[in-house]
Coordinates of N, CA and C in Angstrom, one line a residue:
X22 N 11.9 -36.7 29.8 CA 11.5 -37.1 30.9 C 11.4 -38.8 31.4
X23 N 11.4 -39.0 32.8 CA 11.4 -40.6 33.0 C 9.8 -40.8 33.7
X24 N 9.4 -41.9 33.6 CA 8.4 -42.2 34.1 C 8.3 -43.7 34.2
X25 N 7.4 -43.7 35.7 CA 7.8 -45.3 36.0 C 6.2 -45.5 36.0
X26 N 5.6 -46.5 35.4 CA 4.5 -47.1 35.8 C 4.0 -48.5 36.0
X27 N 3.4 -48.6 37.2 CA 2.7 -49.7 38.1 C 1.6 -50.4 37.3
X28 N 1.8 -51.8 37.3 CA 0.6 -52.5 36.6 C 0.6 -53.8 38.0
X29 N -0.6 -54.3 37.8 CA -0.6 -56.0 38.5 C -1.7 -55.9 39.8
X30 N -1.8 -54.7 40.5 CA -2.5 -54.1 41.5 C -4.1 -55.2 41.4
X31 N -4.6 -55.3 42.7 CA -6.1 -55.7 42.3 C -7.1 -56.3 43.8
X32 N -8.0 -57.2 43.8 CA -8.6 -57.4 45.1 C -8.2 -59.1 44.9
X33 N -7.7 -59.6 46.4 CA -7.1 -61.1 46.1 C -7.4 -61.6 47.3
X34 N -7.9 -62.8 47.8 CA -8.5 -63.6 48.9 C -7.2 -63.6 49.9
X35 N -7.3 -63.4 51.3 CA -6.3 -64.0 52.0 C -5.7 -65.5 51.4
X36 N -4.3 -65.3 51.4 CA -3.5 -66.4 51.1 C -3.7 -66.5 49.4
X37 N -3.9 -65.6 49.0 CA -3.4 -65.7 47.3 C -2.2 -64.8 47.1
X38 N -2.2 -65.1 45.9 CA -0.6 -64.0 45.0 C -1.0 -63.2 44.4
X39 N -0.3 -62.1 44.2 CA -0.4 -61.5 43.5 C 1.1 -60.8 42.3
X40 N 1.1 -60.3 41.3 CA 2.4 -59.9 40.9 C 2.7 -58.3 40.4
X41 N 3.1 -57.5 41.0 CA 3.2 -56.2 40.7 C 4.4 -56.1 39.7
X42 N 4.3 -55.2 38.8 CA 5.0 -54.7 37.8 C 5.4 -53.2 38.1
X43 N 6.7 -52.6 37.5 CA 6.8 -51.3 37.5 C 8.0 -51.3 36.2
X44 N 7.4 -50.5 35.3 CA 8.7 -50.2 34.1 C 8.6 -48.8 34.0
X45 N 9.9 -48.7 33.9 CA 11.0 -47.1 33.5 C 10.5 -47.2 32.3
X46 N 10.2 -45.5 31.8 CA 10.4 -45.4 30.4 C 10.8 -43.6 30.2
X47 N 11.3 -43.5 28.9 CA 12.0 -42.2 28.9 C 13.4 -42.3 28.3
X48 N 14.4 -41.3 28.5 CA 15.6 -41.3 28.1 C 16.6 -41.2 29.3
X49 N 17.3 -42.1 29.5 CA 18.1 -42.2 30.3 C 19.4 -43.0 29.9
X50 N 20.1 -42.9 31.2 CA 21.7 -43.8 31.0 C 21.6 -45.3 31.6
X51 N 20.7 -45.2 32.9 CA 20.7 -46.5 33.5 C 19.8 -46.5 35.0
X52 N 19.6 -47.7 35.3 CA 19.2 -47.5 36.9 C 19.7 -48.2 37.6
X53 N 19.7 -47.2 38.7 CA 20.5 -48.1 39.8 C 19.8 -48.7 41.0
X54 N 19.4 -48.6 42.2 CA 18.3 -49.2 42.9 C 17.3 -49.1 42.4
X55 N 16.4 -50.0 42.6 CA 15.1 -50.1 42.5 C 14.0 -50.2 43.9
X56 N 12.9 -50.0 43.9 CA 12.1 -50.6 45.2 C 10.6 -50.2 45.1
X57 N 10.1 -51.1 46.0 CA 8.6 -50.9 46.2 C 8.1 -50.5 47.8
X58 N 7.3 -49.6 47.7 CA 6.9 -49.2 48.9 C 5.4 -49.3 49.1
X59 N 5.1 -49.5 50.3 CA 3.5 -49.3 50.5 C 2.9 -48.3 51.5
X60 N 1.9 -48.1 51.3 CA 1.2 -47.2 52.3 C -0.1 -47.5 52.6
X61 N -0.6 -48.0 54.1 CA -1.9 -48.1 54.1 C -2.6 -47.0 54.9
X62 N -3.6 -46.7 54.7 CA -4.7 -46.2 55.2 C -4.3 -45.7 56.4
X63 N -3.9 -44.5 56.8 CA -3.6 -43.9 58.1 C -2.3 -44.4 58.9
X64 N -1.6 -44.9 57.8 CA -0.3 -45.5 58.5 C 0.8 -44.9 57.5
X65 N 2.0 -44.5 58.1 CA 2.9 -44.3 57.4 C 3.4 -44.8 56.0
X66 N 3.9 -44.3 55.4 CA 4.8 -45.2 53.9 C 5.9 -46.2 54.3
X67 N 5.9 -47.3 54.1 CA 6.6 -48.4 54.5 C 7.8 -49.1 53.1
X68 N 8.8 -48.7 53.4 CA 9.5 -49.7 52.5 C 9.4 -51.2 52.2
X69 N 9.2 -51.8 51.4 CA 8.8 -53.4 51.4 C 9.9 -53.7 50.8
X70 N 11.0 -53.4 49.8 CA 11.7 -54.2 49.2 C 12.6 -54.0 48.4
X71 N 13.8 -53.7 48.1 CA 14.9 -53.0 47.3 C 15.6 -54.1 46.9
X72 N 15.6 -53.5 45.4 CA 16.9 -54.4 44.8 C 18.1 -53.4 44.0
X73 N 19.1 -53.9 43.9 CA 20.4 -53.4 43.3 C 20.3 -53.9 42.0
X74 N 21.4 -52.9 41.1 CA 21.2 -53.1 39.6 C 21.9 -54.9 39.6
X75 N 22.5 -55.1 40.3 CA 23.7 -56.5 40.3 C 22.8 -57.5 40.9
X76 N 21.2 -57.1 41.7 CA 20.3 -58.1 41.8 C 20.0 -58.7 43.3
X77 N 21.1 -57.6 44.0 CA 21.1 -57.8 45.5 C 19.8 -57.6 46.0
X78 N 19.2 -57.9 47.2 CA 17.7 -57.7 47.8 C 18.0 -56.9 49.1
X79 N 17.0 -56.8 49.7 CA 16.6 -56.6 51.1 C 15.0 -56.6 51.3
X80 N 14.5 -57.0 52.6 CA 12.8 -56.7 52.3 C 12.9 -56.4 54.1
X81 N 11.7 -55.9 53.9 CA 11.0 -55.8 55.2 C 10.7 -57.2 55.8
X82 N 10.8 -57.0 57.4 CA 10.7 -58.1 58.2 C 9.1 -59.0 57.8
X83 N 8.4 -57.6 57.5 CA 7.1 -58.1 57.6 C 6.6 -59.2 56.3
X84 N 7.4 -58.8 55.2 CA 7.1 -59.6 54.0 C 8.5 -60.8 53.6
X85 N 9.1 -61.3 54.6 CA 10.5 -61.9 54.4 C 9.6 -63.1 54.1
X86 N 9.9 -63.9 53.4 CA 9.7 -65.4 53.0 C 8.6 -65.3 52.1
X87 N 7.5 -64.2 51.7 CA 6.1 -64.3 51.4 C 6.5 -63.1 50.0
X88 N 7.4 -62.6 50.0 CA 7.6 -61.3 48.6 C 8.7 -61.8 48.0
X89 N 8.8 -61.6 46.5 CA 9.9 -61.4 46.0 C 10.1 -60.5 45.1
X90 N 11.2 -59.7 45.1 CA 11.5 -58.8 44.0 C 12.4 -59.0 43.5
X91 N 12.3 -58.6 42.1 CA 13.3 -58.8 40.8 C 12.9 -57.9 40.0
X92 N 14.2 -58.1 39.0 CA 14.4 -56.8 37.9 C 14.7 -57.2 36.9
X93 N 14.3 -57.0 35.5 CA 15.0 -57.2 34.5 C 15.6 -56.0 33.6
X94 N 16.7 -56.1 34.1 CA 17.6 -54.6 33.4 C 17.4 -54.2 32.1
X95 N 17.2 -55.5 31.1 CA 17.1 -55.3 29.6 C 15.8 -54.4 29.4
X96 N 14.6 -54.5 30.3 CA 13.6 -53.7 30.1 C 13.2 -52.8 31.0
X97 N 14.2 -52.5 31.7 CA 14.2 -51.5 32.9 C 13.0 -51.7 33.7
X98 N 12.5 -52.7 34.0 CA 11.4 -53.2 34.8 C 11.9 -53.9 36.3
X99 N 11.0 -53.7 37.2 CA 11.0 -54.3 38.4 C 9.6 -54.9 39.1
X100 N 9.8 -56.2 39.4 CA 8.7 -57.0 39.8 C 8.7 -57.4 41.1
X101 N 7.4 -57.8 41.9 CA 7.3 -57.9 43.3 C 6.1 -58.8 42.9
X102 N 6.7 -60.4 43.7 CA 5.8 -61.5 43.5 C 5.3 -61.6 45.0
X103 N 4.3 -61.2 45.1 CA 3.4 -61.7 46.7 C 2.6 -62.6 46.5
X104 N 3.1 -63.5 47.7 CA 2.6 -64.7 47.9 C 2.0 -64.9 49.1
X105 N 1.2 -65.5 49.8 CA 0.6 -65.7 50.9 C 0.4 -64.5 52.0
X106 N -0.6 -63.8 50.8 CA -1.1 -62.5 51.0 C -2.2 -62.5 52.3
X107 N -1.9 -61.5 53.3 CA -2.9 -61.5 54.5 C -3.9 -59.9 54.4
X108 N -4.6 -59.8 54.8 CA -5.3 -58.3 54.9 C -4.5 -57.2 55.4
X109 N -3.5 -57.4 55.9 CA -2.3 -56.3 56.7 C -1.9 -55.9 55.4
X110 N -1.5 -56.6 54.4 CA -0.9 -56.2 53.2 C -1.4 -55.3 52.3
X111 N -2.7 -55.0 52.6 CA -3.6 -54.0 51.5 C -2.8 -52.5 52.1
X112 N -2.6 -52.1 50.9 CA -2.0 -50.5 50.6 C -2.0 -50.5 49.2
X113 N -1.7 -49.0 49.5 CA -1.4 -48.7 47.8 C 0.4 -49.1 47.9
X114 N 0.8 -49.9 46.9 CA 2.0 -50.1 46.4 C 2.6 -49.1 45.4
X115 N 3.8 -48.5 45.8 CA 4.4 -47.6 44.6 C 5.9 -48.0 44.5
X116 N 6.2 -48.0 43.4 CA 7.6 -48.4 42.8 C 8.4 -46.8 42.7
X117 N 10.0 -47.3 42.8 CA 10.8 -46.0 42.3 C 12.0 -46.5 42.1
X118 N 12.8 -45.8 41.7 CA 13.7 -46.3 41.0 C 15.1 -44.9 41.1
X119 N 15.9 -45.3 41.1 CA 17.2 -44.1 41.4 C 17.8 -44.1 39.6
X120 N 17.3 -43.2 38.9 CA 17.7 -43.3 37.4 C 18.7 -42.3 37.2
X121 N 20.1 -42.7 36.5 CA 20.9 -42.0 36.1 C 20.9 -41.3 34.6
X122 N 20.9 -40.1 34.7 CA 20.3 -39.4 33.1 C 21.7 -39.2 32.4
X123 N 21.6 -39.1 31.3 CA 22.5 -38.8 30.6 C 23.4 -37.3 31.3
X124 N 24.9 -37.4 31.2 CA 25.6 -36.2 31.5 C 25.4 -35.6 33.0
X125 N 24.2 -36.5 33.9 CA 24.5 -36.6 35.5 C 25.7 -37.3 36.0
X126 N 25.9 -36.8 36.9 CA 27.1 -37.4 37.7 C 26.3 -38.4 38.9
X127 N 25.1 -38.0 39.1 CA 24.4 -38.9 40.2 C 23.1 -39.5 39.7
X128 N 22.5 -40.4 40.5 CA 21.3 -40.6 39.9 C 20.0 -39.8 40.9
X129 N 18.9 -39.7 40.1 CA 17.7 -39.3 40.6 C 16.3 -40.1 40.8
X130 N 16.1 -39.9 41.9 CA 14.7 -40.4 42.4 C 13.5 -40.1 41.4
X131 N 12.7 -41.2 41.2 CA 11.5 -41.4 40.3 C 10.5 -42.1 41.3
X132 N 9.3 -41.9 40.9 CA 8.5 -42.8 41.8 C 7.1 -43.3 40.8
X133 N 6.6 -43.9 40.6 CA 5.6 -44.2 40.0 C 4.1 -43.8 40.7
X134 N 3.1 -44.0 40.2 CA 1.9 -43.4 40.6 C 1.1 -44.0 41.7
X135 N 1.4 -45.6 41.7 CA 0.9 -46.3 42.8 C -0.4 -47.3 42.3
X136 N -0.6 -48.3 42.9 CA -1.3 -49.4 42.5 C -2.1 -49.9 44.0
X137 N -3.2 -50.0 43.9 CA -3.9 -50.5 45.1 C -3.6 -52.2 45.4
X138 N -3.9 -52.9 46.0 CA -3.6 -54.2 46.3 C -4.6 -54.0 48.0
X139 N -5.5 -55.0 47.4 CA -6.7 -55.3 48.4 C -6.6 -56.6 48.9
X140 N -6.4 -57.3 50.1 CA -6.6 -58.2 50.4 C -7.8 -58.6 51.5
X141 N -8.6 -59.3 51.0 CA -9.9 -59.5 51.6 C -11.0 -60.2 51.1
X142 N -11.7 -61.2 52.0 CA -12.5 -62.2 51.8 C -13.9 -61.7 51.6

């Protein structure tokens, strides 16, 4: 069984920074794309950033220049460095990963449980 566990959320003042981490555990062959999503109260889930196994990245326009996604393939971990945080960044942030299981010909999507980020003075 594959599990994704996030950490690093919390309360921060506007203009502050937080670093989220998401670690994948279990038995699997490898991980393709990894991503961070967020969902604010009353809003639809939004894709924040993605990163390929080779390090290629994409960002939502709302976070470009402020957020940086990175990964450590040796540790099966993805990070989201969030700088210049704004109140509108307040949301539950969830990671996902496209995991290739042993013996499988394709990847399967797994989700973490989510971590709350609150930006408020």
